[in-house]
Amino acid sequence: MITRGEMTQVRRVCVAAWGGAAVSWELSTPGMLVPSLATCAAFLLLATGCALHIRRGLLAELRRSEEIAGAAQRALLRPLPGRIDGLTLAAAQLSASRGAAVGGDLYEAVPTAHGVRVVIGDVRGHGLPALGAAAAVLGAFREAAYDEPSLGGVLRRMERALGRHVRDRARSEHPSACPAEPESPAAEEFVTVLLLQIAADGALTALNCGHPWPYLLRPVPQHCAAHGRSPAPDPAPQAPTGMEWLDGETLPPLGVVPLPTDPRAHACGELRPGETLFLHTDGAEDARDGAGRFFPLRSVLAQAPLTPARLVAGVHAALLRHTGGRLADDVALLVLRNDRS
């Protein structure tokens, strides 16, 4: 996609080249100086008019492209509600591709009869080329999360959707090598996925396919034991004192090897009232600065406020500062805080 800055530069180069050619031609042709200069001025005016006409056309095309891209991006990563069943949410996505708002990272949270179900994932590669696999996996989750009684069933549906996408892509890219189903070469595409289920009592169950585990952040204890009185309410956001990295059995990413026949979700603790879950893709911890140093995500979380929106904004800003605004991979952040009484 042509950006506005690139379009301005192209226009200036065209006008300068046209004007330079016209002036050189006229001044090198024998004749009177005044008529030659008048002809040069006419050439320059004509070049300027052509450049303005081209500029209007390119601007219109750029606006149409931005509208189409924005609609596609909003359909893929819909804005999450601020609150779901007593959980406060905030999320953000950073694309490594210039001019794109989304890429190969995905996330979603939906309320179901089994609890709040959450997915976060990362498609191999980044930017716009990874959108197809992200849309296939995310679409399958949005449908299966309500229908399937187990997280394993949701994951199987997502695996089948990814398989169909990979076969369709392989056929479209190599039609001569794919005469029939199911004998078609599989594209080298896989997705890391973390599925979480948060029950009404805060119990956490998970299925992880090669994705980073989330951080569990606990709030600062607010009490005055020495005086035996409750603290006054503090409007300022608190930073976490306890930080735990959830862990458990990890399966290979979707698309690498087939899933087990009956993938079983396992318990991985609970999200108590006031506690916060910080989910992320590996683009966050793998981000490097100009000297090759990794982004200190754990240190940033230890100092960040626990308000979900502030936490996402703080990590977002720290990432851009660390990398100088030049990300090598897409980054998705998703924060959930248990505000149930």
XYZ file of C-alpha atoms in Angstrom:
341
model
C 0.000 0.000 0.000
C 1.326 3.471 -0.933
C 1.527 5.792 2.046
C 0.906 9.527 1.908
C 4.583 10.265 2.471
C 5.649 7.987 -0.382
C 3.028 9.522 -2.664
C 4.310 13.051 -1.944
C 7.879 11.994 -2.668
C 6.922 10.373 -5.986
C 5.028 13.481 -7.033
C 7.963 15.761 -6.277
C 10.398 13.561 -8.176
C 8.111 13.493 -11.230
C 7.702 17.278 -11.275
C 11.441 17.833 -10.806
C 12.331 15.370 -13.562
C 9.828 16.892 -15.995
C 10.946 20.417 -15.235
C 14.618 19.546 -15.472
C 14.150 17.850 -18.823
C 12.139 20.788 -20.188
C 14.634 23.416 -19.036
C 17.599 21.438 -20.343
C 15.954 20.979 -23.733
C 14.969 24.604 -24.156
C 18.258 26.079 -22.992
C 20.272 23.734 -25.175
C 18.199 24.577 -28.288
C 19.509 27.550 -30.326
C 17.205 30.578 -30.193
C 16.252 33.652 -28.207
C 16.385 33.404 -24.422
C 13.002 34.994 -23.575
C 10.868 32.654 -25.722
C 12.824 29.692 -24.348
C 12.149 30.728 -20.763
C 8.455 31.212 -21.553
C 8.319 27.711 -23.009
C 10.053 26.361 -19.888
C 7.446 28.041 -17.673
C 4.653 26.519 -19.749
C 6.205 23.068 -19.402
C 6.492 23.500 -15.634
C 2.849 24.597 -15.327
C 1.749 21.601 -17.361
C 3.846 19.264 -15.178
C 2.374 20.754 -12.014
C -1.169 20.294 -13.311
C -0.485 16.663 -14.207
C 1.064 16.031 -10.796
C -1.977 17.498 -9.012
C -4.327 15.360 -11.100
C -2.321 12.223 -10.275
C -2.267 13.232 -6.614
C -6.066 13.447 -6.447
C -6.396 9.997 -7.998
C -3.853 8.437 -5.648
C -5.476 10.047 -2.612
C -8.862 8.651 -3.590
C -7.355 5.180 -4.084
C -5.566 5.424 -0.735
C -8.796 6.370 1.034
C -10.629 3.412 -0.509
C -7.831 1.033 0.484
C -7.818 2.342 4.057
C -11.602 1.933 4.323
C -11.453 -1.654 3.065
C -8.527 -2.552 5.318
C -10.209 -0.961 8.326
C -13.434 -2.906 7.754
C -11.527 -6.195 7.416
C -9.492 -5.490 10.538
C -12.563 -4.605 12.606
C -14.292 -7.802 11.483
C -11.285 -9.930 12.458
C -10.431 -8.379 15.832
C -13.647 -6.941 17.163
C -13.301 -4.553 20.118
C -13.767 -6.502 23.329
C -16.430 -5.339 25.788
C -15.069 -3.630 28.874
C -16.745 -6.181 31.150
C -17.879 -9.809 30.807
C -19.557 -11.668 33.699
C -17.730 -9.687 36.372
C -14.377 -9.699 34.560
C -12.873 -6.386 33.405
C -11.052 -6.655 30.069
C -8.649 -4.653 27.938
C -6.709 -5.648 24.824
C -4.428 -4.258 22.133
C -2.704 -5.492 18.998
C 0.420 -4.124 17.322
C 1.234 -5.132 13.751
C 4.793 -5.379 12.521
C 3.644 -4.485 8.991
C 3.606 -0.792 8.168
C 0.121 0.469 7.395
C -1.646 -2.529 8.971
C -3.541 -2.407 12.254
C -3.765 -6.185 12.680
C -1.693 -9.121 11.603
C -1.227 -12.751 12.564
C -2.079 -12.401 16.258
C -5.604 -13.077 17.497
C -7.637 -12.904 20.693
C -11.248 -13.158 21.822
C -13.280 -13.588 25.016
C -16.901 -14.759 25.129
C -19.365 -15.557 27.945
C -20.736 -19.100 27.762
C -22.739 -21.464 29.922
C -19.449 -23.082 30.989
C -17.753 -19.822 32.014
C -15.869 -17.099 30.206
C -13.827 -18.675 27.424
C -10.739 -16.879 26.154
C -8.385 -17.510 23.247
C -5.120 -15.878 22.292
C -2.986 -17.087 19.417
C -0.142 -16.333 17.045
C 0.007 -17.381 13.393
C 3.399 -18.256 11.921
C 4.705 -15.140 10.195
C 3.302 -11.675 10.727
C 1.388 -8.841 9.143
C -1.193 -9.074 6.373
C -0.094 -12.461 4.903
C -1.080 -14.166 8.183
C -4.623 -12.759 8.233
C -6.208 -15.754 6.478
C -5.130 -18.324 9.078
C -5.983 -15.945 11.929
C -9.492 -15.437 10.525
C -10.051 -19.193 10.112
C -8.966 -20.044 13.670
C -10.757 -17.114 15.277
C -13.980 -17.773 13.386
C -13.979 -21.399 14.521
C -13.474 -20.368 18.151
C -16.299 -17.838 18.059
C -18.710 -20.528 16.940
C -17.421 -23.530 18.897
C -16.981 -21.724 22.233
C -20.768 -21.613 22.679
C -21.538 -25.098 21.359
C -18.824 -27.396 22.686
C -19.118 -28.557 26.304
C -15.338 -29.004 26.658
C -12.292 -26.945 25.712
C -10.975 -29.996 23.904
C -13.939 -29.901 21.545
C -13.329 -26.200 20.877
C -9.679 -26.902 20.066
C -10.575 -29.739 17.683
C -12.940 -27.434 15.780
C -10.192 -24.823 15.505
C -7.753 -27.452 14.208
C -10.202 -28.546 11.505
C -10.799 -24.932 10.425
C -7.050 -24.340 10.131
C -6.650 -27.542 8.116
C -9.311 -26.442 5.623
C -7.665 -23.031 5.275
C -4.230 -24.585 4.676
C -5.564 -26.958 1.999
C -7.464 -24.172 0.233
C -4.407 -21.930 0.285
C -2.152 -24.699 -1.006
C -4.580 -25.400 -3.872
C -4.811 -21.728 -4.829
C -1.041 -21.226 -4.749
C -0.149 -24.526 -6.459
C -3.201 -25.601 -8.513
C -1.230 -28.001 -10.713
C 0.013 -29.894 -7.665
C -3.447 -30.233 -6.098
C -5.662 -32.141 -8.529
C -8.009 -33.502 -5.871
C -8.868 -33.682 -2.205
C -7.335 -34.625 0.152
C -4.047 -35.103 -1.719
C -2.833 -31.513 -1.559
C 0.460 -30.161 -0.262
C 0.093 -28.465 3.083
C 1.345 -24.911 3.318
C 3.927 -24.314 6.023
C 1.495 -22.623 8.365
C 0.823 -23.247 12.037
C -0.744 -21.383 14.944
C 0.157 -21.278 18.630
C -3.014 -21.154 20.719
C -3.882 -20.770 24.394
C -7.450 -21.603 25.420
C -8.624 -20.563 28.888
C -11.893 -21.112 30.709
C -12.702 -19.005 33.782
C -15.534 -20.519 35.804
C -17.940 -18.579 37.995
C -15.853 -19.427 41.085
C -12.647 -18.277 39.364
C -11.301 -21.776 38.624
C -8.991 -21.782 35.595
C -8.737 -24.586 33.065
C -6.502 -24.403 30.024
C -5.340 -26.037 26.821
C -2.036 -24.761 25.451
C -0.664 -25.466 21.984
C 2.835 -23.982 21.975
C 1.811 -20.557 23.278
C 3.397 -18.497 26.103
C 1.631 -19.034 29.419
C 0.053 -15.944 31.014
C 1.131 -14.073 34.114
C -1.074 -13.971 37.209
C -0.723 -10.627 39.024
C -1.865 -10.027 42.594
C -2.737 -6.595 44.011
C -0.968 -4.740 46.813
C -2.484 -5.707 50.199
C -4.134 -2.623 51.658
C -4.298 -2.863 55.462
C -2.945 -1.095 58.483
C -2.181 -3.973 60.838
C -0.279 -1.808 63.308
C -3.300 0.378 64.002
C -5.975 -2.223 63.371
C -7.958 -0.102 60.936
C -8.950 -0.389 57.317
C -7.164 1.834 54.836
C -8.756 4.814 53.177
C -9.668 4.154 49.546
C -6.835 5.023 47.195
C -7.949 6.195 43.751
C -4.477 5.636 42.292
C -3.983 2.329 40.429
C -1.929 -0.223 42.329
C 1.095 -2.159 41.141
C 1.273 -5.920 41.718
C 3.250 -7.376 44.611
C 2.867 -11.010 43.582
C 3.518 -12.361 40.127
C 3.120 -15.973 39.076
C 3.734 -17.538 35.693
C 0.998 -20.089 35.043
C 2.326 -23.359 33.707
C 1.150 -26.766 32.633
C 1.223 -29.338 29.880
C 1.926 -27.833 26.452
C 0.915 -29.454 23.160
C 2.563 -28.689 19.797
C 1.138 -25.741 17.822
C -1.935 -26.333 15.688
C -0.965 -27.516 12.228
C 2.364 -29.113 13.179
C 1.080 -32.556 14.197
C -2.488 -33.835 14.665
C -4.059 -33.268 18.052
C -4.729 -36.192 20.391
C -8.079 -37.863 19.855
C -9.479 -36.377 23.058
C -7.410 -33.390 24.249
C -8.138 -32.849 27.936
C -8.004 -29.403 29.518
C -6.264 -29.288 32.889
C -6.700 -27.107 35.945
C -4.107 -24.346 36.344
C -5.163 -22.527 39.495
C -7.797 -19.882 39.999
C -8.360 -16.189 39.389
C -9.458 -14.753 42.739
C -11.283 -11.433 43.137
C -8.871 -8.565 42.567
C -6.324 -10.696 40.688
C -5.330 -10.037 37.078
C -4.344 -12.291 34.185
C -1.930 -10.877 31.608
C -1.949 -12.802 28.312
C 0.454 -12.024 25.472
C 1.988 -13.394 22.298
C 5.709 -14.133 21.999
C 6.271 -10.912 20.056
C 6.241 -9.086 23.402
C 9.020 -10.995 25.165
C 11.029 -11.457 21.945
C 11.047 -7.743 21.019
C 14.581 -6.309 20.942
C 16.081 -2.856 21.028
C 18.853 -1.543 18.781
C 21.498 -3.301 20.903
C 19.728 -6.668 20.640
C 18.418 -6.716 24.229
C 15.088 -8.435 24.833
C 12.104 -6.503 26.155
C 11.990 -6.840 29.988
C 8.314 -7.763 30.164
C 8.426 -9.133 33.710
C 10.072 -5.954 35.055
C 7.528 -3.767 33.264
C 4.641 -5.790 34.709
C 6.097 -5.518 38.214
C 5.823 -1.719 38.032
C 2.651 -1.355 35.968
C -0.767 -0.481 37.444
C -3.309 -3.286 37.678
C -6.134 -1.404 35.975
C -6.523 -3.463 32.773
C -6.663 -0.492 30.402
C -3.696 1.203 32.088
C -1.741 -2.045 32.135
C -2.232 -2.597 28.401
C -1.393 1.027 27.608
C 1.719 0.933 29.799
C 3.127 -2.242 28.249
C 2.211 -0.939 24.782
C 4.119 2.315 25.354
C 7.098 0.516 26.922
C 7.311 -1.831 23.921
C 7.393 1.067 21.459
C 10.048 2.854 23.518
C 12.199 -0.270 23.753
C 12.062 -1.044 20.024
C 12.047 2.541 18.779
C 8.683 1.855 17.141
C 10.146 -0.869 14.882
C 8.615 -4.220 15.812
C 9.986 -7.390 14.236
C 6.831 -9.400 15.010
C 3.170 -8.786 15.754
C 2.207 -8.336 19.409
C -1.145 -9.004 21.083
C -1.937 -8.140 24.709
C -5.032 -9.211 26.645
C -5.723 -8.420 30.309
C -8.546 -9.789 32.488
C -9.191 -8.763 36.096
C -11.629 -10.548 38.380
C -13.912 -7.868 39.803
C -16.505 -10.304 41.113
C -17.533 -9.847 44.725
